[in-house]
């Protein structure tokens, strides 16, 4: 039997599925230290990860490794050059999380614009004495302009929601999407600068890479309207968190909704002193059915990638399919 490591806890029935095909070392405890992860990976043929860093050192130390299946659509925890060099297949879990993640982006944007968590904290703290005309005035979402940075599958799902809110949609992406998609979404392509100047609600959905590092920093925040909101459901590092904290503190933008952080879970604690930011712990894809779908898809990739099951040799989501050739 081939040997696999499940690097952090996942749904027990998914582990049972893997046990039908493999000798499974399942970590049921805390997130492994990088050294412990590398140690347990060393004799494995495959691994199921959810954010563990897999780079040159880890791959060089695991000579039998053939497949690493990430339970996430983003795979910036994989050094794909090292994967190619070691002929290891990386896989991810696209599509199954699109709508759930777009729902959550929408929820964060709405909560930031309409000051939902800030006003709830006020109520819970027993501060609510009277109704007042100027309590917690927010920014309208209906009829405003949505700016989507990163018009992939999740960005498009967000833009689709905008139609129900009578919003104009602007987007920025490395390349323009097909004209029929622009027409369907009623979305206008714009430079990043133009979008930041004109959008009322900016939502970030770009994958993390060296190129997208700090897509939003002090200079970009300075372009935004003082009434605008910024929502990050992409990855920590897409936003310069320290610059965002300054912009929020100085009310250079109205509010932010942040699900992903630089250095998470050790995020910049200065966020906690701010009322005008909604903070959530990387949960945009977190519904029971979507997380199950992601875990099962990661398992499908691992099973097929290691030559087992109904799709043996043909995993659904190869990131570097060239390593499967010959
Ligand atoms: C979650 O952040 C994912 O990339 O799926």
PDB file of C-alpha atoms and ligand atoms in Angstrom:
ATOM      1  CA  UNK A   1       0.000   0.000   0.000  1.00  0.00           C
ATOM      2  CA  UNK A   2       1.223   3.490  -0.794  1.00  0.00           C
ATOM      3  CA  UNK A   3       1.751   5.762   2.181  1.00  0.00           C
ATOM      4  CA  UNK A   4       0.101   9.154   2.647  1.00  0.00           C
ATOM      5  CA  UNK A   5       0.240  11.864   5.278  1.00  0.00           C
ATOM      6  CA  UNK A   6      -2.875  13.850   6.168  1.00  0.00           C
ATOM      7  CA  UNK A   7      -1.099  16.860   7.583  1.00  0.00           C
ATOM      8  CA  UNK A   8      -3.912  18.338   9.639  1.00  0.00           C
ATOM      9  CA  UNK A   9      -7.324  17.207  10.858  1.00  0.00           C
ATOM     10  CA  UNK A  10     -10.090  16.889   8.289  1.00  0.00           C
ATOM     11  CA  UNK A  11     -13.505  15.205   8.036  1.00  0.00           C
ATOM     12  CA  UNK A  12     -13.194  11.664   9.499  1.00  0.00           C
ATOM     13  CA  UNK A  13     -15.074  10.101   6.572  1.00  0.00           C
ATOM     14  CA  UNK A  14     -12.555  11.635   4.159  1.00  0.00           C
ATOM     15  CA  UNK A  15      -9.733  10.026   6.137  1.00  0.00           C
ATOM     16  CA  UNK A  16     -11.689   6.729   5.975  1.00  0.00           C
ATOM     17  CA  UNK A  17     -11.905   7.085   2.173  1.00  0.00           C
ATOM     18  CA  UNK A  18      -8.145   7.526   1.983  1.00  0.00           C
ATOM     19  CA  UNK A  19      -7.669   4.447   4.192  1.00  0.00           C
ATOM     20  CA  UNK A  20      -9.424   2.331   1.548  1.00  0.00           C
ATOM     21  CA  UNK A  21      -6.430   2.927  -0.716  1.00  0.00           C
ATOM     22  CA  UNK A  22      -3.498   3.922   1.459  1.00  0.00           C
ATOM     23  CA  UNK A  23      -1.553   3.439   4.631  1.00  0.00           C
ATOM     24  CA  UNK A  24      -2.561   6.751   6.248  1.00  0.00           C
ATOM     25  CA  UNK A  25      -0.646   8.741   8.849  1.00  0.00           C
ATOM     26  CA  UNK A  26      -3.329  11.232   9.919  1.00  0.00           C
ATOM     27  CA  UNK A  27      -2.363  14.111  12.172  1.00  0.00           C
ATOM     28  CA  UNK A  28      -5.420  14.525  14.394  1.00  0.00           C
ATOM     29  CA  UNK A  29      -3.827  17.150  16.623  1.00  0.00           C
ATOM     30  CA  UNK A  30      -2.461  20.662  16.347  1.00  0.00           C
ATOM     31  CA  UNK A  31      -0.955  22.089  13.197  1.00  0.00           C
ATOM     32  CA  UNK A  32       2.451  20.446  12.775  1.00  0.00           C
ATOM     33  CA  UNK A  33       5.628  22.457  13.117  1.00  0.00           C
ATOM     34  CA  UNK A  34       7.474  22.703   9.816  1.00  0.00           C
ATOM     35  CA  UNK A  35      10.141  20.269  11.069  1.00  0.00           C
ATOM     36  CA  UNK A  36       7.573  17.741  12.236  1.00  0.00           C
ATOM     37  CA  UNK A  37       5.695  18.051   8.942  1.00  0.00           C
ATOM     38  CA  UNK A  38       8.926  17.415   6.991  1.00  0.00           C
ATOM     39  CA  UNK A  39       9.761  14.463   9.234  1.00  0.00           C
ATOM     40  CA  UNK A  40       6.372  12.810   8.753  1.00  0.00           C
ATOM     41  CA  UNK A  41       6.453  13.516   5.009  1.00  0.00           C
ATOM     42  CA  UNK A  42       9.863  11.863   4.550  1.00  0.00           C
ATOM     43  CA  UNK A  43       8.686   8.289   3.777  1.00  0.00           C
ATOM     44  CA  UNK A  44       5.344   9.200   2.164  1.00  0.00           C
ATOM     45  CA  UNK A  45       4.136   8.763  -1.437  1.00  0.00           C
ATOM     46  CA  UNK A  46       1.489  11.441  -1.108  1.00  0.00           C
ATOM     47  CA  UNK A  47       0.187  14.136   1.209  1.00  0.00           C
ATOM     48  CA  UNK A  48      -3.047  15.965   1.959  1.00  0.00           C
ATOM     49  CA  UNK A  49      -2.268  19.532   3.051  1.00  0.00           C
ATOM     50  CA  UNK A  50      -4.223  22.647   3.964  1.00  0.00           C
ATOM     51  CA  UNK A  51      -1.681  25.431   3.934  1.00  0.00           C
ATOM     52  CA  UNK A  52       1.510  23.610   5.024  1.00  0.00           C
ATOM     53  CA  UNK A  53       4.563  25.026   3.275  1.00  0.00           C
ATOM     54  CA  UNK A  54       5.954  22.556   0.735  1.00  0.00           C
ATOM     55  CA  UNK A  55       9.226  23.704  -0.819  1.00  0.00           C
ATOM     56  CA  UNK A  56      12.639  22.461  -1.849  1.00  0.00           C
ATOM     57  CA  UNK A  57      13.653  21.210   1.589  1.00  0.00           C
ATOM     58  CA  UNK A  58      10.432  19.265   2.166  1.00  0.00           C
ATOM     59  CA  UNK A  59      10.470  17.716  -1.317  1.00  0.00           C
ATOM     60  CA  UNK A  60      14.182  16.863  -1.238  1.00  0.00           C
ATOM     61  CA  UNK A  61      13.582  15.104   2.085  1.00  0.00           C
ATOM     62  CA  UNK A  62      10.738  12.945   0.705  1.00  0.00           C
ATOM     63  CA  UNK A  63      12.187  10.974  -2.237  1.00  0.00           C
ATOM     64  CA  UNK A  64       9.084   8.803  -2.794  1.00  0.00           C
ATOM     65  CA  UNK A  65       6.645  11.715  -2.840  1.00  0.00           C
ATOM     66  CA  UNK A  66       4.516  11.870  -6.009  1.00  0.00           C
ATOM     67  CA  UNK A  67       1.443  13.994  -5.137  1.00  0.00           C
ATOM     68  CA  UNK A  68       0.585  16.771  -2.686  1.00  0.00           C
ATOM     69  CA  UNK A  69      -3.118  17.622  -2.641  1.00  0.00           C
ATOM     70  CA  UNK A  70      -3.943  20.996  -1.100  1.00  0.00           C
ATOM     71  CA  UNK A  71      -7.416  21.454   0.385  1.00  0.00           C
ATOM     72  CA  UNK A  72      -7.691  25.032  -0.934  1.00  0.00           C
ATOM     73  CA  UNK A  73      -7.973  26.750  -4.266  1.00  0.00           C
ATOM     74  CA  UNK A  74      -4.958  28.941  -3.453  1.00  0.00           C
ATOM     75  CA  UNK A  75      -1.601  27.146  -3.464  1.00  0.00           C
ATOM     76  CA  UNK A  76       0.888  29.842  -2.548  1.00  0.00           C
ATOM     77  CA  UNK A  77       2.065  27.392   0.141  1.00  0.00           C
ATOM     78  CA  UNK A  78       3.574  25.299  -2.693  1.00  0.00           C
ATOM     79  CA  UNK A  79       6.878  26.235  -4.344  1.00  0.00           C
ATOM     80  CA  UNK A  80       5.842  25.061  -7.813  1.00  0.00           C
ATOM     81  CA  UNK A  81       9.391  25.368  -9.202  1.00  0.00           C
ATOM     82  CA  UNK A  82      10.495  22.835  -6.609  1.00  0.00           C
ATOM     83  CA  UNK A  83       7.473  20.623  -7.424  1.00  0.00           C
ATOM     84  CA  UNK A  84       8.472  20.625 -11.102  1.00  0.00           C
ATOM     85  CA  UNK A  85      12.133  20.011 -10.299  1.00  0.00           C
ATOM     86  CA  UNK A  86      11.241  16.994  -8.132  1.00  0.00           C
ATOM     87  CA  UNK A  87       8.497  15.835 -10.541  1.00  0.00           C
ATOM     88  CA  UNK A  88       5.897  16.011  -7.786  1.00  0.00           C
ATOM     89  CA  UNK A  89       2.301  16.770  -8.741  1.00  0.00           C
ATOM     90  CA  UNK A  90       0.526  19.550  -6.848  1.00  0.00           C
ATOM     91  CA  UNK A  91      -3.276  19.750  -6.871  1.00  0.00           C
ATOM     92  CA  UNK A  92      -5.822  22.252  -5.514  1.00  0.00           C
ATOM     93  CA  UNK A  93      -9.611  22.479  -5.076  1.00  0.00           C
ATOM     94  CA  UNK A  94     -11.033  25.083  -7.477  1.00  0.00           C
ATOM     95  CA  UNK A  95     -14.698  25.738  -8.333  1.00  0.00           C
ATOM     96  CA  UNK A  96     -16.423  23.925  -5.456  1.00  0.00           C
ATOM     97  CA  UNK A  97     -15.925  27.009  -3.256  1.00  0.00           C
ATOM     98  CA  UNK A  98     -16.765  29.783  -5.739  1.00  0.00           C
ATOM     99  CA  UNK A  99     -20.298  30.662  -4.644  1.00  0.00           C
ATOM    100  CA  UNK A 100     -19.693  30.142  -0.922  1.00  0.00           C
ATOM    101  CA  UNK A 101     -16.621  32.374  -1.028  1.00  0.00           C
ATOM    102  CA  UNK A 102     -18.434  35.022  -3.067  1.00  0.00           C
ATOM    103  CA  UNK A 103     -21.300  34.952  -0.536  1.00  0.00           C
ATOM    104  CA  UNK A 104     -18.835  35.617   2.238  1.00  0.00           C
ATOM    105  CA  UNK A 105     -17.091  38.409   0.349  1.00  0.00           C
ATOM    106  CA  UNK A 106     -20.495  39.967  -0.073  1.00  0.00           C
ATOM    107  CA  UNK A 107     -21.273  39.537   3.624  1.00  0.00           C
ATOM    108  CA  UNK A 108     -17.988  41.184   4.658  1.00  0.00           C
ATOM    109  CA  UNK A 109     -18.485  44.059   2.233  1.00  0.00           C
ATOM    110  CA  UNK A 110     -22.037  44.591   3.501  1.00  0.00           C
ATOM    111  CA  UNK A 111     -20.956  44.338   7.132  1.00  0.00           C
ATOM    112  CA  UNK A 112     -18.149  46.854   6.599  1.00  0.00           C
ATOM    113  CA  UNK A 113     -20.347  49.284   4.635  1.00  0.00           C
ATOM    114  CA  UNK A 114     -23.248  49.107   7.085  1.00  0.00           C
ATOM    115  CA  UNK A 115     -21.156  48.834  10.256  1.00  0.00           C
ATOM    116  CA  UNK A 116     -22.804  45.594  11.347  1.00  0.00           C
ATOM    117  CA  UNK A 117     -20.193  44.265  13.752  1.00  0.00           C
ATOM    118  CA  UNK A 118     -19.207  47.679  15.088  1.00  0.00           C
ATOM    119  CA  UNK A 119     -22.809  48.457  16.056  1.00  0.00           C
ATOM    120  CA  UNK A 120     -23.291  44.981  17.485  1.00  0.00           C
ATOM    121  CA  UNK A 121     -20.271  45.453  19.743  1.00  0.00           C
ATOM    122  CA  UNK A 122     -21.786  48.756  20.912  1.00  0.00           C
ATOM    123  CA  UNK A 123     -25.082  47.057  21.707  1.00  0.00           C
ATOM    124  CA  UNK A 124     -23.416  44.129  23.490  1.00  0.00           C
ATOM    125  CA  UNK A 125     -21.337  46.549  25.551  1.00  0.00           C
ATOM    126  CA  UNK A 126     -24.592  48.028  26.916  1.00  0.00           C
ATOM    127  CA  UNK A 127     -23.975  51.420  25.311  1.00  0.00           C
ATOM    128  CA  UNK A 128     -27.311  51.681  23.469  1.00  0.00           C
ATOM    129  CA  UNK A 129     -29.404  54.281  25.336  1.00  0.00           C
ATOM    130  CA  UNK A 130     -31.457  55.947  22.587  1.00  0.00           C
ATOM    131  CA  UNK A 131     -32.157  55.844  18.870  1.00  0.00           C
ATOM    132  CA  UNK A 132     -30.420  58.682  17.110  1.00  0.00           C
ATOM    133  CA  UNK A 133     -30.604  59.929  13.519  1.00  0.00           C
ATOM    134  CA  UNK A 134     -26.857  59.820  13.165  1.00  0.00           C
ATOM    135  CA  UNK A 135     -25.998  56.532  14.812  1.00  0.00           C
ATOM    136  CA  UNK A 136     -23.736  54.301  12.749  1.00  0.00           C
ATOM    137  CA  UNK A 137     -24.258  56.015   9.429  1.00  0.00           C
ATOM    138  CA  UNK A 138     -22.739  53.791   6.778  1.00  0.00           C
ATOM    139  CA  UNK A 139     -22.173  53.737   3.055  1.00  0.00           C
ATOM    140  CA  UNK A 140     -24.856  52.537   0.633  1.00  0.00           C
ATOM    141  CA  UNK A 141     -24.282  49.317  -1.217  1.00  0.00           C
ATOM    142  CA  UNK A 142     -27.414  49.347  -3.384  1.00  0.00           C
ATOM    143  CA  UNK A 143     -26.864  51.513  -6.450  1.00  0.00           C
ATOM    144  CA  UNK A 144     -23.147  51.996  -5.798  1.00  0.00           C
ATOM    145  CA  UNK A 145     -20.075  50.928  -7.779  1.00  0.00           C
ATOM    146  CA  UNK A 146     -18.402  47.594  -7.068  1.00  0.00           C
ATOM    147  CA  UNK A 147     -14.714  47.301  -7.940  1.00  0.00           C
ATOM    148  CA  UNK A 148     -13.479  43.726  -8.257  1.00  0.00           C
ATOM    149  CA  UNK A 149      -9.718  43.221  -8.384  1.00  0.00           C
ATOM    150  CA  UNK A 150      -9.142  39.695  -9.725  1.00  0.00           C
ATOM    151  CA  UNK A 151     -11.875  38.631 -12.142  1.00  0.00           C
ATOM    152  CA  UNK A 152     -11.437  34.874 -11.916  1.00  0.00           C
ATOM    153  CA  UNK A 153     -14.203  32.462 -11.005  1.00  0.00           C
ATOM    154  CA  UNK A 154     -14.839  33.945  -7.554  1.00  0.00           C
ATOM    155  CA  UNK A 155     -14.588  37.525  -8.834  1.00  0.00           C
ATOM    156  CA  UNK A 156     -17.174  36.712 -11.473  1.00  0.00           C
ATOM    157  CA  UNK A 157     -19.470  35.140  -8.868  1.00  0.00           C
ATOM    158  CA  UNK A 158     -19.215  38.374  -6.856  1.00  0.00           C
ATOM    159  CA  UNK A 159     -19.937  40.518  -9.898  1.00  0.00           C
ATOM    160  CA  UNK A 160     -23.028  38.425 -10.632  1.00  0.00           C
ATOM    161  CA  UNK A 161     -24.407  39.282  -7.189  1.00  0.00           C
ATOM    162  CA  UNK A 162     -24.025  42.994  -7.954  1.00  0.00           C
ATOM    163  CA  UNK A 163     -26.881  42.881 -10.464  1.00  0.00           C
ATOM    164  CA  UNK A 164     -29.393  42.301  -7.666  1.00  0.00           C
ATOM    165  CA  UNK A 165     -28.067  45.368  -5.873  1.00  0.00           C
ATOM    166  CA  UNK A 166     -28.340  47.671  -8.898  1.00  0.00           C
ATOM    167  CA  UNK A 167     -24.574  48.186  -8.852  1.00  0.00           C
ATOM    168  CA  UNK A 168     -22.189  49.237 -11.571  1.00  0.00           C
ATOM    169  CA  UNK A 169     -19.310  46.786 -11.835  1.00  0.00           C
ATOM    170  CA  UNK A 170     -15.712  47.714 -12.587  1.00  0.00           C
ATOM    171  CA  UNK A 171     -12.947  45.151 -12.594  1.00  0.00           C
ATOM    172  CA  UNK A 172      -9.231  44.910 -12.906  1.00  0.00           C
ATOM    173  CA  UNK A 173      -7.417  41.730 -13.856  1.00  0.00           C
ATOM    174  CA  UNK A 174      -4.087  40.720 -15.396  1.00  0.00           C
ATOM    175  CA  UNK A 175      -5.987  40.240 -18.648  1.00  0.00           C
ATOM    176  CA  UNK A 176      -9.471  41.165 -19.740  1.00  0.00           C
ATOM    177  CA  UNK A 177     -12.127  38.468 -19.485  1.00  0.00           C
ATOM    178  CA  UNK A 178     -13.983  37.367 -22.627  1.00  0.00           C
ATOM    179  CA  UNK A 179     -16.306  40.032 -24.079  1.00  0.00           C
ATOM    180  CA  UNK A 180     -19.374  37.831 -23.520  1.00  0.00           C
ATOM    181  CA  UNK A 181     -18.527  37.596 -19.796  1.00  0.00           C
ATOM    182  CA  UNK A 182     -18.073  41.384 -19.601  1.00  0.00           C
ATOM    183  CA  UNK A 183     -21.488  41.744 -21.222  1.00  0.00           C
ATOM    184  CA  UNK A 184     -23.149  39.148 -18.984  1.00  0.00           C
ATOM    185  CA  UNK A 185     -21.742  40.784 -15.841  1.00  0.00           C
ATOM    186  CA  UNK A 186     -22.165  44.295 -17.183  1.00  0.00           C
ATOM    187  CA  UNK A 187     -18.575  44.779 -16.047  1.00  0.00           C
ATOM    188  CA  UNK A 188     -16.266  47.539 -17.207  1.00  0.00           C
ATOM    189  CA  UNK A 189     -12.539  46.797 -17.430  1.00  0.00           C
ATOM    190  CA  UNK A 190     -10.442  49.483 -15.741  1.00  0.00           C
ATOM    191  CA  UNK A 191      -6.861  50.104 -14.712  1.00  0.00           C
ATOM    192  CA  UNK A 192      -6.214  49.466 -11.038  1.00  0.00           C
ATOM    193  CA  UNK A 193      -5.815  53.206 -10.448  1.00  0.00           C
ATOM    194  CA  UNK A 194      -9.077  54.118 -12.178  1.00  0.00           C
ATOM    195  CA  UNK A 195     -10.954  51.411 -10.296  1.00  0.00           C
ATOM    196  CA  UNK A 196      -9.566  52.530  -6.946  1.00  0.00           C
ATOM    197  CA  UNK A 197     -10.546  56.139  -7.638  1.00  0.00           C
ATOM    198  CA  UNK A 198     -14.095  55.376  -8.751  1.00  0.00           C
ATOM    199  CA  UNK A 199     -15.295  52.283  -6.884  1.00  0.00           C
ATOM    200  CA  UNK A 200     -17.373  52.581  -3.710  1.00  0.00           C
ATOM    201  CA  UNK A 201     -16.632  49.035  -2.619  1.00  0.00           C
ATOM    202  CA  UNK A 202     -13.384  47.368  -3.618  1.00  0.00           C
ATOM    203  CA  UNK A 203     -13.144  43.590  -3.228  1.00  0.00           C
ATOM    204  CA  UNK A 204      -9.867  41.686  -3.650  1.00  0.00           C
ATOM    205  CA  UNK A 205      -9.951  38.199  -5.126  1.00  0.00           C
ATOM    206  CA  UNK A 206      -6.492  37.833  -6.713  1.00  0.00           C
ATOM    207  CA  UNK A 207      -4.284  34.795  -6.101  1.00  0.00           C
ATOM    208  CA  UNK A 208      -1.161  35.524  -4.080  1.00  0.00           C
ATOM    209  CA  UNK A 209       2.174  35.601  -5.896  1.00  0.00           C
ATOM    210  CA  UNK A 210       5.333  37.707  -5.867  1.00  0.00           C
ATOM    211  CA  UNK A 211       3.632  39.911  -8.455  1.00  0.00           C
ATOM    212  CA  UNK A 212       0.425  40.399  -6.446  1.00  0.00           C
ATOM    213  CA  UNK A 213       2.259  41.036  -3.135  1.00  0.00           C
ATOM    214  CA  UNK A 214       0.927  44.316  -1.691  1.00  0.00           C
ATOM    215  CA  UNK A 215      -1.468  44.946  -4.589  1.00  0.00           C
ATOM    216  CA  UNK A 216      -2.951  47.416  -2.114  1.00  0.00           C
ATOM    217  CA  UNK A 217      -0.503  49.552  -0.146  1.00  0.00           C
ATOM    218  CA  UNK A 218      -0.393  53.147   1.047  1.00  0.00           C
ATOM    219  CA  UNK A 219      -0.318  54.598  -2.482  1.00  0.00           C
ATOM    220  CA  UNK A 220      -3.358  52.586  -3.595  1.00  0.00           C
ATOM    221  CA  UNK A 221      -5.311  53.341  -0.415  1.00  0.00           C
ATOM    222  CA  UNK A 222      -4.641  57.035  -1.023  1.00  0.00           C
ATOM    223  CA  UNK A 223      -6.463  56.789  -4.347  1.00  0.00           C
ATOM    224  CA  UNK A 224      -9.669  55.430  -2.797  1.00  0.00           C
ATOM    225  CA  UNK A 225     -12.644  57.587  -1.845  1.00  0.00           C
ATOM    226  CA  UNK A 226     -12.902  58.460   1.861  1.00  0.00           C
ATOM    227  CA  UNK A 227     -16.373  56.854   1.779  1.00  0.00           C
ATOM    228  CA  UNK A 228     -15.138  53.610   0.180  1.00  0.00           C
ATOM    229  CA  UNK A 229     -14.712  50.156   1.696  1.00  0.00           C
ATOM    230  CA  UNK A 230     -12.041  47.535   1.032  1.00  0.00           C
ATOM    231  CA  UNK A 231     -12.689  43.804   1.396  1.00  0.00           C
ATOM    232  CA  UNK A 232      -9.928  41.180   1.274  1.00  0.00           C
ATOM    233  CA  UNK A 233     -11.024  37.568   0.782  1.00  0.00           C
ATOM    234  CA  UNK A 234      -7.935  36.737  -1.312  1.00  0.00           C
ATOM    235  CA  UNK A 235      -4.792  36.075   0.723  1.00  0.00           C
ATOM    236  CA  UNK A 236      -2.720  37.705   3.380  1.00  0.00           C
ATOM    237  CA  UNK A 237      -0.016  39.769   1.696  1.00  0.00           C
ATOM    238  CA  UNK A 238      -2.265  41.069  -1.083  1.00  0.00           C
ATOM    239  CA  UNK A 239      -2.828  44.050   1.230  1.00  0.00           C
ATOM    240  CA  UNK A 240      -0.076  45.831   3.143  1.00  0.00           C
ATOM    241  CA  UNK A 241      -1.825  45.413   6.491  1.00  0.00           C
ATOM    242  CA  UNK A 242       0.240  48.089   8.270  1.00  0.00           C
ATOM    243  CA  UNK A 243      -0.697  50.632   5.585  1.00  0.00           C
ATOM    244  CA  UNK A 244      -4.360  49.603   5.804  1.00  0.00           C
ATOM    245  CA  UNK A 245      -4.322  50.084   9.575  1.00  0.00           C
ATOM    246  CA  UNK A 246      -3.036  53.643   9.111  1.00  0.00           C
ATOM    247  CA  UNK A 247      -5.661  54.390   6.436  1.00  0.00           C
ATOM    248  CA  UNK A 248      -8.465  53.076   8.650  1.00  0.00           C
ATOM    249  CA  UNK A 249      -7.174  54.863  11.729  1.00  0.00           C
ATOM    250  CA  UNK A 250      -6.971  58.157   9.856  1.00  0.00           C
ATOM    251  CA  UNK A 251     -10.365  57.527   8.175  1.00  0.00           C
ATOM    252  CA  UNK A 252      -8.804  57.830   4.724  1.00  0.00           C
ATOM    253  CA  UNK A 253     -11.221  55.061   3.752  1.00  0.00           C
ATOM    254  CA  UNK A 254     -14.493  54.361   5.548  1.00  0.00           C
ATOM    255  CA  UNK A 255     -14.136  50.723   6.477  1.00  0.00           C
ATOM    256  CA  UNK A 256     -12.688  47.344   5.612  1.00  0.00           C
ATOM    257  CA  UNK A 257     -13.697  43.686   5.748  1.00  0.00           C
ATOM    258  CA  UNK A 258     -10.703  41.426   6.214  1.00  0.00           C
ATOM    259  CA  UNK A 259     -10.732  37.619   6.213  1.00  0.00           C
ATOM    260  CA  UNK A 260      -7.048  37.021   5.414  1.00  0.00           C
ATOM    261  CA  UNK A 261      -3.965  38.554   7.004  1.00  0.00           C
ATOM    262  CA  UNK A 262      -0.232  38.861   6.632  1.00  0.00           C
ATOM    263  CA  UNK A 263       1.356  36.253   8.906  1.00  0.00           C
ATOM    264  CA  UNK A 264      -1.984  34.717   9.913  1.00  0.00           C
ATOM    265  CA  UNK A 265      -2.961  33.443  12.391  1.00  0.00           C
ATOM    266  CA  UNK A 266      -0.476  35.890  13.973  1.00  0.00           C
ATOM    267  CA  UNK A 267      -2.116  38.934  12.420  1.00  0.00           C
ATOM    268  CA  UNK A 268      -1.213  42.552  13.181  1.00  0.00           C
ATOM    269  CA  UNK A 269      -2.880  43.196  16.557  1.00  0.00           C
ATOM    270  CA  UNK A 270      -3.228  46.930  15.754  1.00  0.00           C
ATOM    271  CA  UNK A 271      -6.364  45.937  13.803  1.00  0.00           C
ATOM    272  CA  UNK A 272      -8.076  45.186  17.121  1.00  0.00           C
ATOM    273  CA  UNK A 273      -8.027  48.827  18.196  1.00  0.00           C
ATOM    274  CA  UNK A 274     -10.065  49.888  15.158  1.00  0.00           C
ATOM    275  CA  UNK A 275     -13.862  49.985  15.003  1.00  0.00           C
ATOM    276  CA  UNK A 276     -14.107  50.433  11.251  1.00  0.00           C
ATOM    277  CA  UNK A 277     -12.881  46.994  10.282  1.00  0.00           C
ATOM    278  CA  UNK A 278     -14.701  43.679  10.273  1.00  0.00           C
ATOM    279  CA  UNK A 279     -12.239  40.889  11.084  1.00  0.00           C
ATOM    280  CA  UNK A 280     -12.807  37.193  10.436  1.00  0.00           C
ATOM    281  CA  UNK A 281     -10.402  34.221  10.750  1.00  0.00           C
ATOM    282  CA  UNK A 282      -9.996  33.032   7.116  1.00  0.00           C
ATOM    283  CA  UNK A 283     -13.478  31.506   6.832  1.00  0.00           C
ATOM    284  CA  UNK A 284     -14.725  32.617   3.406  1.00  0.00           C
ATOM    285  CA  UNK A 285     -15.173  29.029   2.204  1.00  0.00           C
ATOM    286  CA  UNK A 286     -16.394  27.762   5.560  1.00  0.00           C
ATOM    287  CA  UNK A 287     -19.776  26.144   5.112  1.00  0.00           C
ATOM    288  CA  UNK A 288     -20.322  22.503   5.965  1.00  0.00           C
ATOM    289  CA  UNK A 289     -21.087  21.495   2.396  1.00  0.00           C
ATOM    290  CA  UNK A 290     -18.293  23.493   0.753  1.00  0.00           C
ATOM    291  CA  UNK A 291     -15.577  22.416   3.166  1.00  0.00           C
ATOM    292  CA  UNK A 292     -16.747  18.802   2.679  1.00  0.00           C
ATOM    293  CA  UNK A 293     -16.624  19.258  -1.082  1.00  0.00           C
ATOM    294  CA  UNK A 294     -13.097  20.709  -0.823  1.00  0.00           C
ATOM    295  CA  UNK A 295     -11.877  17.867   1.405  1.00  0.00           C
ATOM    296  CA  UNK A 296     -13.376  15.218  -0.885  1.00  0.00           C
ATOM    297  CA  UNK A 297     -11.924  16.906  -3.962  1.00  0.00           C
ATOM    298  CA  UNK A 298      -8.471  17.001  -2.355  1.00  0.00           C
ATOM    299  CA  UNK A 299      -8.887  13.288  -1.578  1.00  0.00           C
ATOM    300  CA  UNK A 300     -10.016  12.590  -5.181  1.00  0.00           C
ATOM    301  CA  UNK A 301      -6.873  14.336  -6.402  1.00  0.00           C
ATOM    302  CA  UNK A 302      -4.634  12.361  -4.069  1.00  0.00           C
ATOM    303  CA  UNK A 303      -6.264   9.014  -4.865  1.00  0.00           C
ATOM    304  CA  UNK A 304      -6.208   9.543  -8.643  1.00  0.00           C
ATOM    305  CA  UNK A 305      -2.774  11.170  -8.591  1.00  0.00           C
ATOM    306  CA  UNK A 306      -1.331   8.083  -6.874  1.00  0.00           C
ATOM    307  CA  UNK A 307      -2.920   5.856  -9.520  1.00  0.00           C
ATOM    308  CA  UNK A 308      -5.869   4.546  -7.538  1.00  0.00           C
ATOM    309  CA  UNK A 309      -9.676   4.707  -7.756  1.00  0.00           C
ATOM    310  CA  UNK A 310     -11.990   5.352 -10.690  1.00  0.00           C
ATOM    311  CA  UNK A 311      -9.885   8.214 -12.130  1.00  0.00           C
ATOM    312  CA  UNK A 312      -6.519   6.528 -11.613  1.00  0.00           C
ATOM    313  CA  UNK A 313      -3.762   8.612 -13.212  1.00  0.00           C
ATOM    314  CA  UNK A 314      -6.165  11.423 -14.122  1.00  0.00           C
ATOM    315  CA  UNK A 315      -6.615  13.665 -11.072  1.00  0.00           C
ATOM    316  CA  UNK A 316      -9.269  16.364 -11.536  1.00  0.00           C
ATOM    317  CA  UNK A 317      -7.174  19.411 -10.573  1.00  0.00           C
ATOM    318  CA  UNK A 318      -3.499  19.122 -11.468  1.00  0.00           C
ATOM    319  CA  UNK A 319      -1.615  22.422 -11.012  1.00  0.00           C
ATOM    320  CA  UNK A 320       1.468  21.195 -12.923  1.00  0.00           C
ATOM    321  CA  UNK A 321       0.014  18.513 -15.235  1.00  0.00           C
ATOM    322  CA  UNK A 322       3.292  18.206 -17.153  1.00  0.00           C
ATOM    323  CA  UNK A 323       4.715  16.010 -14.408  1.00  0.00           C
ATOM    324  CA  UNK A 324       2.013  13.426 -15.235  1.00  0.00           C
ATOM    325  CA  UNK A 325       3.360  13.005 -18.774  1.00  0.00           C
ATOM    326  CA  UNK A 326       5.385   9.884 -19.689  1.00  0.00           C
TER     327      UNK A 326
HETATM  328  C1  LIG B   1      -8.789  29.273   0.878  1.00  0.00           C
HETATM  329  O1  LIG B   1      -8.247  30.260   1.276  1.00  0.00           O
HETATM  330  C2  LIG B   1      -8.514  28.680  -0.392  1.00  0.00           C
HETATM  331  O2  LIG B   1      -7.537  29.072  -1.050  1.00  0.00           O
HETATM  332  O3  LIG B   1      -9.250  27.763  -0.770  1.00  0.00           O
END
